[in-house]
mmCIF file of C-alpha atoms in Angstrom:
data_model
loop_
_atom_site.group_PDB
_atom_site.id
_atom_site.type_symbol
_atom_site.label_atom_id
_atom_site.label_comp_id
_atom_site.label_asym_id
_atom_site.label_seq_id
_atom_site.Cartn_x
_atom_site.Cartn_y
_atom_site.Cartn_z
ATOM 1 C CA MET A 1 -19.399 6.021 -9.460
ATOM 2 C CA TYR A 2 -18.365 6.199 -5.811
ATOM 3 C CA ALA A 3 -19.725 3.752 -3.268
ATOM 4 C CA ILE A 4 -18.977 2.200 0.094
ATOM 5 C CA ARG A 5 -17.561 -1.291 -0.313
ATOM 6 C CA GLN A 6 -17.009 -3.952 2.318
ATOM 7 C CA TYR A 7 -14.600 -6.847 1.725
ATOM 8 C CA GLU A 8 -14.498 -8.366 5.208
ATOM 9 C CA PHE A 9 -16.558 -8.348 8.388
ATOM 10 C CA GLY A 10 -15.273 -6.272 11.254
ATOM 11 C CA PRO A 11 -15.102 -2.740 12.698
ATOM 12 C CA PRO A 12 -16.269 0.425 10.906
ATOM 13 C CA GLU A 13 -12.901 0.701 9.145
ATOM 14 C CA THR A 14 -13.946 -2.207 6.914
ATOM 15 C CA LEU A 15 -16.228 0.263 5.096
ATOM 16 C CA VAL A 16 -14.164 1.572 2.185
ATOM 17 C CA TYR A 17 -15.094 4.577 0.054
ATOM 18 C CA GLU A 18 -13.967 3.874 -3.500
ATOM 19 C CA GLU A 19 -14.772 4.195 -7.163
ATOM 20 C CA THR A 20 -16.570 1.200 -8.617
ATOM 21 C CA ALA A 21 -18.543 0.197 -11.697
ATOM 22 C CA PRO A 22 -22.147 1.451 -11.688
ATOM 23 C CA PRO A 23 -24.967 -1.115 -11.499
ATOM 24 C CA SER A 24 -27.530 -1.617 -14.255
ATOM 25 C CA PRO A 25 -31.261 -2.178 -13.722
ATOM 26 C CA GLY A 26 -32.571 -5.573 -14.745
ATOM 27 C CA PRO A 27 -36.137 -6.468 -15.718
ATOM 28 C CA GLY A 28 -38.621 -4.913 -13.302
ATOM 29 C CA GLU A 29 -35.959 -2.673 -11.776
ATOM 30 C CA VAL A 30 -34.942 0.986 -11.822
ATOM 31 C CA LEU A 31 -31.646 2.774 -11.329
ATOM 32 C CA ILE A 32 -31.753 5.500 -8.667
ATOM 33 C CA ALA A 33 -29.337 8.416 -8.488
ATOM 34 C CA VAL A 34 -29.094 8.334 -4.703
ATOM 35 C CA THR A 35 -29.386 11.565 -2.746
ATOM 36 C CA ALA A 36 -29.948 10.005 0.698
ATOM 37 C CA ALA A 37 -29.175 6.551 2.100
ATOM 38 C CA GLY A 38 -30.497 5.419 5.465
ATOM 39 C CA VAL A 39 -28.187 3.879 8.061
ATOM 40 C CA HIS A 40 -29.761 1.361 10.425
ATOM 41 C CA LEU A 41 -28.443 -0.269 13.586
ATOM 42 C CA MET A 42 -28.792 -3.626 11.814
ATOM 43 C CA ASP A 43 -26.314 -2.349 9.210
ATOM 44 C CA THR A 44 -23.693 -2.111 11.947
ATOM 45 C CA VAL A 45 -24.544 -5.598 13.215
ATOM 46 C CA LEU A 46 -24.183 -7.159 9.761
ATOM 47 C CA ARG A 47 -20.994 -5.179 9.070
ATOM 48 C CA ALA A 48 -19.464 -6.671 12.211
ATOM 49 C CA GLY A 49 -20.415 -10.190 11.098
ATOM 50 C CA ARG A 50 -23.052 -10.882 13.748
ATOM 51 C CA GLU A 51 -26.105 -12.696 12.387
ATOM 52 C CA MET A 52 -28.721 -11.657 15.001
ATOM 53 C CA GLY A 53 -31.394 -13.769 13.316
ATOM 54 C CA MET A 54 -30.527 -12.550 9.818
ATOM 55 C CA ALA A 55 -28.229 -14.273 7.316
ATOM 56 C CA LEU A 56 -24.944 -12.479 6.728
ATOM 57 C CA PRO A 57 -24.538 -10.868 3.285
ATOM 58 C CA ARG A 58 -22.086 -12.245 0.755
ATOM 59 C CA LEU A 59 -18.898 -10.230 0.434
ATOM 60 C CA PRO A 60 -17.738 -8.045 -1.183
ATOM 61 C CA MET A 61 -20.821 -5.859 -0.993
ATOM 62 C CA THR A 62 -22.166 -2.328 -0.866
ATOM 63 C CA PRO A 63 -24.266 -1.958 2.320
ATOM 64 C CA GLY A 64 -27.472 0.013 2.712
ATOM 65 C CA ARG A 65 -31.105 -1.053 2.494
ATOM 66 C CA GLU A 66 -32.841 2.362 2.354
ATOM 67 C CA ALA A 67 -32.382 4.811 -0.506
ATOM 68 C CA ALA A 68 -34.004 7.958 -1.894
ATOM 69 C CA GLY A 69 -33.246 9.886 -5.046
ATOM 70 C CA VAL A 70 -34.221 10.301 -8.679
ATOM 71 C CA VAL A 71 -34.899 7.499 -11.168
ATOM 72 C CA GLU A 72 -32.161 7.714 -13.791
ATOM 73 C CA ALA A 73 -32.896 4.591 -15.859
ATOM 74 C CA VAL A 74 -35.466 1.793 -16.045
ATOM 75 C CA GLY A 75 -35.157 -1.883 -16.872
ATOM 76 C CA ALA A 76 -37.300 -3.991 -19.148
ATOM 77 C CA GLY A 77 -40.989 -3.974 -18.267
ATOM 78 C CA VAL A 78 -40.853 -0.733 -16.261
ATOM 79 C CA GLY A 79 -42.887 2.240 -17.479
ATOM 80 C CA GLU A 80 -40.916 5.252 -18.639
ATOM 81 C CA ASP A 81 -43.157 7.474 -16.511
ATOM 82 C CA TRP A 82 -40.794 6.567 -13.658
ATOM 83 C CA LEU A 83 -37.893 8.375 -15.346
ATOM 84 C CA GLY A 84 -37.013 11.544 -13.446
ATOM 85 C CA ALA A 85 -39.350 10.714 -10.546
ATOM 86 C CA ARG A 86 -38.267 11.442 -6.966
ATOM 87 C CA VAL A 87 -38.554 8.119 -5.197
ATOM 88 C CA VAL A 88 -37.725 6.319 -1.995
ATOM 89 C CA ALA A 89 -37.438 2.575 -1.498
ATOM 90 C CA TYR A 90 -36.637 -0.057 1.063
ATOM 91 C CA LEU A 91 -34.272 -2.205 -0.978
ATOM 92 C CA GLY A 92 -34.741 -5.360 1.061
ATOM 93 C CA HIS A 93 -32.816 -7.408 3.626
ATOM 94 C CA GLU A 94 -30.769 -9.257 1.019
ATOM 95 C CA ARG A 95 -30.384 -6.706 -1.784
ATOM 96 C CA ASN A 96 -28.486 -3.832 -0.103
ATOM 97 C CA GLY A 97 -26.563 -1.342 -2.298
ATOM 98 C CA GLY A 98 -27.848 1.942 -0.869
ATOM 99 C CA TYR A 99 -24.491 3.371 0.245
ATOM 100 C CA ALA A 100 -23.644 4.518 -3.270
ATOM 101 C CA ALA A 101 -24.138 7.242 -5.847
ATOM 102 C CA LEU A 102 -26.335 4.829 -7.846
ATOM 103 C CA ALA A 103 -28.508 1.984 -6.580
ATOM 104 C CA VAL A 104 -30.864 -0.534 -8.158
ATOM 105 C CA ALA A 105 -34.342 -1.111 -6.720
ATOM 106 C CA PRO A 106 -37.303 -3.275 -7.749
ATOM 107 C CA VAL A 107 -40.096 -1.116 -9.119
ATOM 108 C CA GLU A 108 -42.600 -2.639 -6.684
ATOM 109 C CA ALA A 109 -40.566 -1.208 -3.782
ATOM 110 C CA LEU A 110 -40.771 2.383 -5.022
ATOM 111 C CA HIS A 111 -42.791 5.199 -3.499
ATOM 112 C CA ARG A 112 -43.003 8.636 -5.061
ATOM 113 C CA VAL A 113 -41.734 11.173 -2.532
ATOM 114 C CA PRO A 114 -44.424 13.705 -1.521
ATOM 115 C CA ALA A 115 -43.592 17.248 -2.588
ATOM 116 C CA THR A 116 -43.553 18.440 1.023
ATOM 117 C CA LEU A 117 -40.792 15.989 2.031
ATOM 118 C CA ASP A 118 -37.102 16.284 1.335
ATOM 119 C CA ASP A 119 -35.194 13.133 0.484
ATOM 120 C CA THR A 120 -33.524 12.787 3.893
ATOM 121 C CA ALA A 121 -36.905 12.793 5.647
ATOM 122 C CA ALA A 122 -38.311 10.351 3.094
ATOM 123 C CA VAL A 123 -35.476 7.867 3.610
ATOM 124 C CA ALA A 124 -35.896 8.198 7.390
ATOM 125 C CA MET A 125 -39.551 7.223 7.092
ATOM 126 C CA ILE A 126 -39.248 4.317 4.633
ATOM 127 C CA GLY A 127 -37.588 2.029 7.187
ATOM 128 C CA THR A 128 -37.495 3.599 10.629
ATOM 129 C CA GLY A 129 -40.778 5.414 10.029
ATOM 130 C CA ARG A 130 -42.637 2.293 8.958
ATOM 131 C CA THR A 131 -41.460 0.523 12.122
ATOM 132 C CA ALA A 132 -42.645 3.483 14.204
ATOM 133 C CA VAL A 133 -46.095 3.399 12.610
ATOM 134 C CA GLY A 134 -46.398 -0.349 13.192
ATOM 135 C CA VAL A 135 -45.371 -0.115 16.844
ATOM 136 C CA LEU A 136 -47.701 2.838 17.427
ATOM 137 C CA ARG A 137 -50.632 0.992 15.897
ATOM 138 C CA GLN A 138 -50.068 -1.888 18.286
ATOM 139 C CA ALA A 139 -49.556 0.464 21.224
ATOM 140 C CA ALA A 140 -52.879 2.272 20.522
ATOM 141 C CA LEU A 141 -51.956 5.170 22.823
ATOM 142 C CA SER A 142 -54.628 7.346 24.399
ATOM 143 C CA ALA A 143 -54.942 10.294 26.756
ATOM 144 C CA ASP A 144 -55.270 7.823 29.645
ATOM 145 C CA ASP A 145 -51.732 6.534 29.162
ATOM 146 C CA ALA A 146 -48.464 7.392 30.880
ATOM 147 C CA VAL A 147 -45.801 6.415 28.345
ATOM 148 C CA VAL A 148 -42.093 5.796 28.877
ATOM 149 C CA VAL A 149 -39.950 5.878 25.736
ATOM 150 C CA THR A 150 -36.421 4.461 25.859
ATOM 151 C CA ALA A 151 -33.808 5.944 23.478
ATOM 152 C CA ALA A 152 -36.091 8.958 23.207
ATOM 153 C CA ALA A 153 -33.586 10.952 21.135
ATOM 154 C CA GLY A 154 -33.165 8.245 18.507
ATOM 155 C CA GLY A 155 -34.781 7.870 15.114
ATOM 156 C CA LEU A 156 -37.678 5.852 16.508
ATOM 157 C CA GLY A 157 -37.793 7.482 19.935
ATOM 158 C CA THR A 158 -38.344 11.019 18.679
ATOM 159 C CA LEU A 159 -41.267 9.793 16.564
ATOM 160 C CA PHE A 160 -42.793 7.931 19.522
ATOM 161 C CA VAL A 161 -42.521 11.004 21.739
ATOM 162 C CA GLN A 162 -44.289 13.149 19.131
ATOM 163 C CA GLU A 163 -47.169 10.713 18.645
ATOM 164 C CA ALA A 164 -47.627 10.002 22.363
ATOM 165 C CA ARG A 165 -47.892 13.736 22.970
ATOM 166 C CA ARG A 166 -50.371 14.080 20.078
ATOM 167 C CA ALA A 167 -52.501 11.310 21.636
ATOM 168 C CA GLY A 168 -52.717 13.325 24.859
ATOM 169 C CA ALA A 169 -50.690 10.873 26.951
ATOM 170 C CA LEU A 170 -48.195 11.812 29.634
ATOM 171 C CA VAL A 171 -44.860 10.985 27.992
ATOM 172 C CA VAL A 172 -41.437 10.659 29.595
ATOM 173 C CA GLY A 173 -38.327 10.047 27.516
ATOM 174 C CA LEU A 174 -35.163 8.230 28.591
ATOM 175 C CA ALA A 175 -31.959 9.328 26.879
ATOM 176 C CA GLY A 176 -28.226 9.415 27.548
ATOM 177 C CA GLY A 177 -26.899 12.888 28.232
ATOM 178 C CA ARG A 178 -28.135 16.457 28.529
ATOM 179 C CA HIS A 179 -28.223 17.108 24.776
ATOM 180 C CA LYS A 180 -30.399 14.069 24.154
ATOM 181 C CA THR A 181 -32.829 14.763 26.985
ATOM 182 C CA ALA A 182 -33.192 18.310 25.640
ATOM 183 C CA LEU A 183 -34.073 16.873 22.215
ATOM 184 C CA ALA A 184 -36.748 14.637 23.753
ATOM 185 C CA LEU A 185 -38.291 17.661 25.469
ATOM 186 C CA GLU A 186 -38.107 19.650 22.239
ATOM 187 C CA HIS A 187 -40.160 16.993 20.474
ATOM 188 C CA GLY A 188 -42.912 16.922 23.063
ATOM 189 C CA ALA A 189 -41.892 14.870 26.082
ATOM 190 C CA HIS A 190 -43.384 16.198 29.322
ATOM 191 C CA GLY A 191 -40.288 14.984 31.119
ATOM 192 C CA ALA A 192 -36.897 13.568 30.148
ATOM 193 C CA VAL A 193 -34.506 11.522 32.262
ATOM 194 C CA ASP A 194 -30.788 11.047 31.692
ATOM 195 C CA TYR A 195 -30.261 7.319 32.238
ATOM 196 C CA THR A 196 -26.497 7.819 32.695
ATOM 197 C CA ARG A 197 -27.205 9.375 36.112
ATOM 198 C CA PRO A 198 -27.105 6.973 39.080
ATOM 199 C CA ASP A 199 -30.453 8.235 40.376
ATOM 200 C CA TRP A 200 -32.305 7.957 37.058
ATOM 201 C CA ARG A 201 -34.844 5.443 38.342
ATOM 202 C CA GLU A 202 -35.951 7.842 41.079
ATOM 203 C CA ARG A 203 -36.029 10.713 38.593
ATOM 204 C CA LEU A 204 -38.251 8.645 36.286
ATOM 205 C CA ALA A 205 -40.711 8.151 39.156
ATOM 206 C CA ASP A 206 -40.679 11.907 39.736
ATOM 207 C CA GLU A 207 -41.354 12.668 36.060
ATOM 208 C CA LEU A 208 -44.273 10.230 36.096
ATOM 209 C CA LYS A 209 -45.708 12.418 38.857
ATOM 210 C CA GLY A 210 -46.218 9.584 41.288
ATOM 211 C CA ARG A 211 -48.238 7.366 38.984
ATOM 212 C CA PRO A 212 -47.098 4.111 37.365
ATOM 213 C CA SER A 213 -46.527 4.028 33.645
ATOM 214 C CA THR A 214 -49.093 2.228 31.508
ATOM 215 C CA VAL A 215 -46.954 1.704 28.372
ATOM 216 C CA VAL A 216 -43.205 1.282 27.943
ATOM 217 C CA LEU A 217 -41.891 1.473 24.374
ATOM 218 C CA ASP A 218 -38.552 -0.299 24.654
ATOM 219 C CA GLY A 219 -36.005 -0.214 21.859
ATOM 220 C CA VAL A 220 -32.981 -0.602 24.138
ATOM 221 C CA GLY A 221 -33.430 -3.857 26.031
ATOM 222 C CA GLY A 222 -30.976 -5.134 28.616
ATOM 223 C CA ARG A 223 -30.932 -3.760 32.147
ATOM 224 C CA LEU A 224 -32.131 -0.325 31.081
ATOM 225 C CA GLY A 225 -35.177 -1.721 29.323
ATOM 226 C CA ARG A 226 -35.989 -3.915 32.288
ATOM 227 C CA THR A 227 -35.710 -1.056 34.765
ATOM 228 C CA ALA A 228 -37.953 1.080 32.577
ATOM 229 C CA ALA A 229 -40.506 -1.736 32.439
ATOM 230 C CA GLU A 230 -40.495 -1.972 36.227
ATOM 231 C CA SER A 231 -42.202 1.446 36.243
ATOM 232 C CA LEU A 232 -45.365 -0.229 34.900
ATOM 233 C CA GLY A 233 -48.410 -0.626 37.079
ATOM 234 C CA ALA A 234 -50.880 -3.511 37.041
ATOM 235 C CA GLY A 235 -52.273 -3.936 33.536
ATOM 236 C CA GLY A 236 -49.322 -2.097 31.999
ATOM 237 C CA ARG A 237 -47.905 -3.018 28.605
ATOM 238 C CA HIS A 238 -44.232 -3.511 27.790
ATOM 239 C CA LEU A 239 -43.777 -3.367 24.007
ATOM 240 C CA TYR A 240 -40.245 -4.198 22.914
ATOM 241 C CA PHE A 241 -38.692 -3.942 19.477
ATOM 242 C CA GLY A 242 -34.948 -3.363 19.863
ATOM 243 C CA TRP A 243 -31.754 -4.327 21.653
ATOM 244 C CA ALA A 244 -29.452 -1.293 21.483
ATOM 245 C CA SER A 245 -28.079 -1.872 24.994
ATOM 246 C CA ASP A 246 -24.532 -3.053 25.652
ATOM 247 C CA GLU A 247 -25.972 -6.458 26.567
ATOM 248 C CA GLY A 248 -27.286 -6.785 23.000
ATOM 249 C CA HIS A 249 -30.572 -8.531 23.791
ATOM 250 C CA PHE A 250 -34.251 -7.747 24.197
ATOM 251 C CA THR A 251 -35.791 -7.196 27.614
ATOM 252 C CA ARG A 252 -37.830 -10.278 28.424
ATOM 253 C CA PHE A 253 -39.964 -11.370 31.377
ATOM 254 C CA ASP A 254 -40.820 -14.984 32.150
ATOM 255 C CA ALA A 255 -44.386 -16.103 32.803
ATOM 256 C CA ASP A 256 -43.984 -16.022 36.603
ATOM 257 C CA GLU A 257 -42.738 -12.430 36.477
ATOM 258 C CA LEU A 258 -45.586 -11.324 34.242
ATOM 259 C CA GLU A 259 -48.074 -12.853 36.668
ATOM 260 C CA LYS A 260 -46.301 -11.321 39.664
ATOM 261 C CA TYR A 261 -46.210 -7.810 38.203
ATOM 262 C CA ARG A 262 -49.560 -8.214 36.389
ATOM 263 C CA ILE A 263 -48.184 -6.731 33.189
ATOM 264 C CA SER A 264 -47.917 -7.905 29.586
ATOM 265 C CA SER A 265 -44.740 -7.990 27.497
ATOM 266 C CA GLU A 266 -44.866 -8.341 23.727
ATOM 267 C CA MET A 267 -42.339 -8.160 20.906
ATOM 268 C CA VAL A 268 -43.810 -5.870 18.245
ATOM 269 C CA VAL A 269 -41.413 -6.294 15.324
ATOM 270 C CA GLY A 270 -40.986 -9.042 12.761
ATOM 271 C CA PRO A 271 -44.048 -11.145 11.937
ATOM 272 C CA SER A 272 -46.376 -9.245 14.286
ATOM 273 C CA LEU A 273 -45.459 -5.962 12.596
ATOM 274 C CA PHE A 274 -45.702 -7.179 9.025
ATOM 275 C CA ALA A 275 -49.016 -8.967 9.647
ATOM 276 C CA LEU A 276 -50.813 -5.686 10.334
ATOM 277 C CA PRO A 277 -53.561 -4.702 7.859
ATOM 278 C CA GLY A 278 -52.013 -3.344 4.679
ATOM 279 C CA GLY A 279 -48.731 -5.160 5.313
ATOM 280 C CA VAL A 280 -45.309 -3.564 4.965
ATOM 281 C CA ARG A 281 -46.375 -1.479 1.978
ATOM 282 C CA GLY A 282 -49.219 0.007 3.986
ATOM 283 C CA LEU A 283 -46.889 0.909 6.849
ATOM 284 C CA GLU A 284 -44.515 2.642 4.433
ATOM 285 C CA GLU A 285 -47.334 4.614 2.807
ATOM 286 C CA THR A 286 -48.672 5.720 6.178
ATOM 287 C CA ALA A 287 -45.216 6.712 7.437
ATOM 288 C CA LEU A 288 -44.564 8.871 4.375
ATOM 289 C CA SER A 289 -48.045 10.408 4.603
ATOM 290 C CA TRP A 290 -47.681 11.276 8.296
ATOM 291 C CA ALA A 291 -44.359 12.964 7.614
ATOM 292 C CA ALA A 292 -45.683 14.791 4.547
ATOM 293 C CA THR A 293 -48.552 16.279 6.572
ATOM 294 C CA GLY A 294 -46.320 17.148 9.523
ATOM 295 C CA ARG A 295 -47.922 14.673 11.921
ATOM 296 C CA LEU A 296 -44.475 13.160 12.436
ATOM 297 C CA ARG A 297 -41.224 15.091 12.019
ATOM 298 C CA PRO A 298 -38.192 12.821 11.641
ATOM 299 C CA VAL A 299 -34.961 14.020 13.199
ATOM 300 C CA VAL A 300 -32.127 13.431 10.743
ATOM 301 C CA ARG A 301 -28.353 13.467 11.216
ATOM 302 C CA CYS A 302 -26.498 13.589 7.887
ATOM 303 C CA TYR A 303 -22.982 12.466 6.963
ATOM 304 C CA PRO A 304 -21.244 12.554 3.588
ATOM 305 C CA LEU A 305 -21.149 9.133 1.938
ATOM 306 C CA ALA A 306 -17.370 9.060 2.325
ATOM 307 C CA GLU A 307 -17.822 9.208 6.111
ATOM 308 C CA ALA A 308 -19.909 6.033 6.381
ATOM 309 C CA ALA A 309 -17.423 4.531 8.829
ATOM 310 C CA GLU A 310 -17.753 7.578 11.090
ATOM 311 C CA ALA A 311 -21.543 7.336 10.862
ATOM 312 C CA HIS A 312 -21.374 3.699 11.981
ATOM 313 C CA ARG A 313 -19.075 4.619 14.879
ATOM 314 C CA ALA A 314 -21.469 7.353 15.999
ATOM 315 C CA LEU A 315 -24.452 4.997 15.863
ATOM 316 C CA GLU A 316 -22.706 2.201 17.733
ATOM 317 C CA GLY A 317 -21.247 4.610 20.291
ATOM 318 C CA ARG A 318 -24.617 6.287 20.934
ATOM 319 C CA ALA A 319 -23.158 9.602 19.817
ATOM 320 C CA SER A 320 -25.862 10.142 17.197
ATOM 321 C CA VAL A 321 -29.376 11.507 17.507
ATOM 322 C CA GLY A 322 -32.337 10.845 15.259
ATOM 323 C CA LYS A 323 -31.999 8.892 12.029
ATOM 324 C CA VAL A 324 -28.494 8.643 10.562
ATOM 325 C CA VAL A 325 -28.422 9.346 6.810
ATOM 326 C CA LEU A 326 -25.588 9.311 4.265
ATOM 327 C CA ARG A 327 -25.498 11.933 1.489
ATOM 328 C CA PRO A 328 -23.652 10.980 -1.731
ATOM 329 C CA GLY A 329 -21.943 14.061 -3.090
ATOM 330 C CA ALA A 330 -22.193 15.920 0.237
ATOM 331 C CA GLY A 331 -19.009 17.593 1.318
ATOM 332 C CA SER A 332 -19.828 18.414 4.908
ATOM 333 C CA ARG A 333 -21.731 16.966 7.804
ATOM 334 C CA ARG A 334 -24.828 18.612 9.298
#
């Protein structure tokens, strides 16, 4: 089979497309013929050899923690009713192996893909979608809110914009460039601001129509995340969950600043996310259900498996929109 292999930490060029021996499912596992593999920002961090709170994988390895496809074989103790099923799974932080034509997954991680979802949408929702659902549950948006979404053209951002609009809130998206702001508007933002413009802070105030924001959903961090959070009024909530900025860190406020601005700031990933009722499995089920019914519509950018390095470059260089997905067997990008 063909897979992406990594033998050393470093730039995207360390991702090598090559033929390798196929894996075999062990007890309690299945073998998936992969049709879609999710690419996550954390994949690029681990590829580069930066720990960021997560242990580095042992090399050589095949990256990829999100996979969708068809069950081709089952290991001992797994019911044969899984054979031929369309499934999607989050493979786990330590397992990896999704960037390949075949991947092994524990049966307890599997979800059957709803008939109304294609595999690229399913793989977008199993990781990115579950995070979106968890953040949205903690945000508890309502029609009284004015919501600012950073990275509003990204995999998470487009989902946040859709749900904030559905809740009846005023929603303003921040994105880099005209194409990305147009995408935020297409998915329901009332206003969109290009943060690469020098006057973007003033434009954000204009799009908020003179009122302070009440919720900032911040997946960027750094100076941009902080400036976005400064749009909050008294009682406003800054919910942060990412660090995509060049500075590479979350936006944080110290206790004196929180008291001065009379806002709250809370990290809503990690333990706080996974401790929600229903746990991780519940978040995954809800994410898939919301996509299957059309409540959320993931934006997907596909690359052939052989172009994994290019996909990583696009994600790191902020040239991508939506969720980046690799397609084994695909011959062209869309």
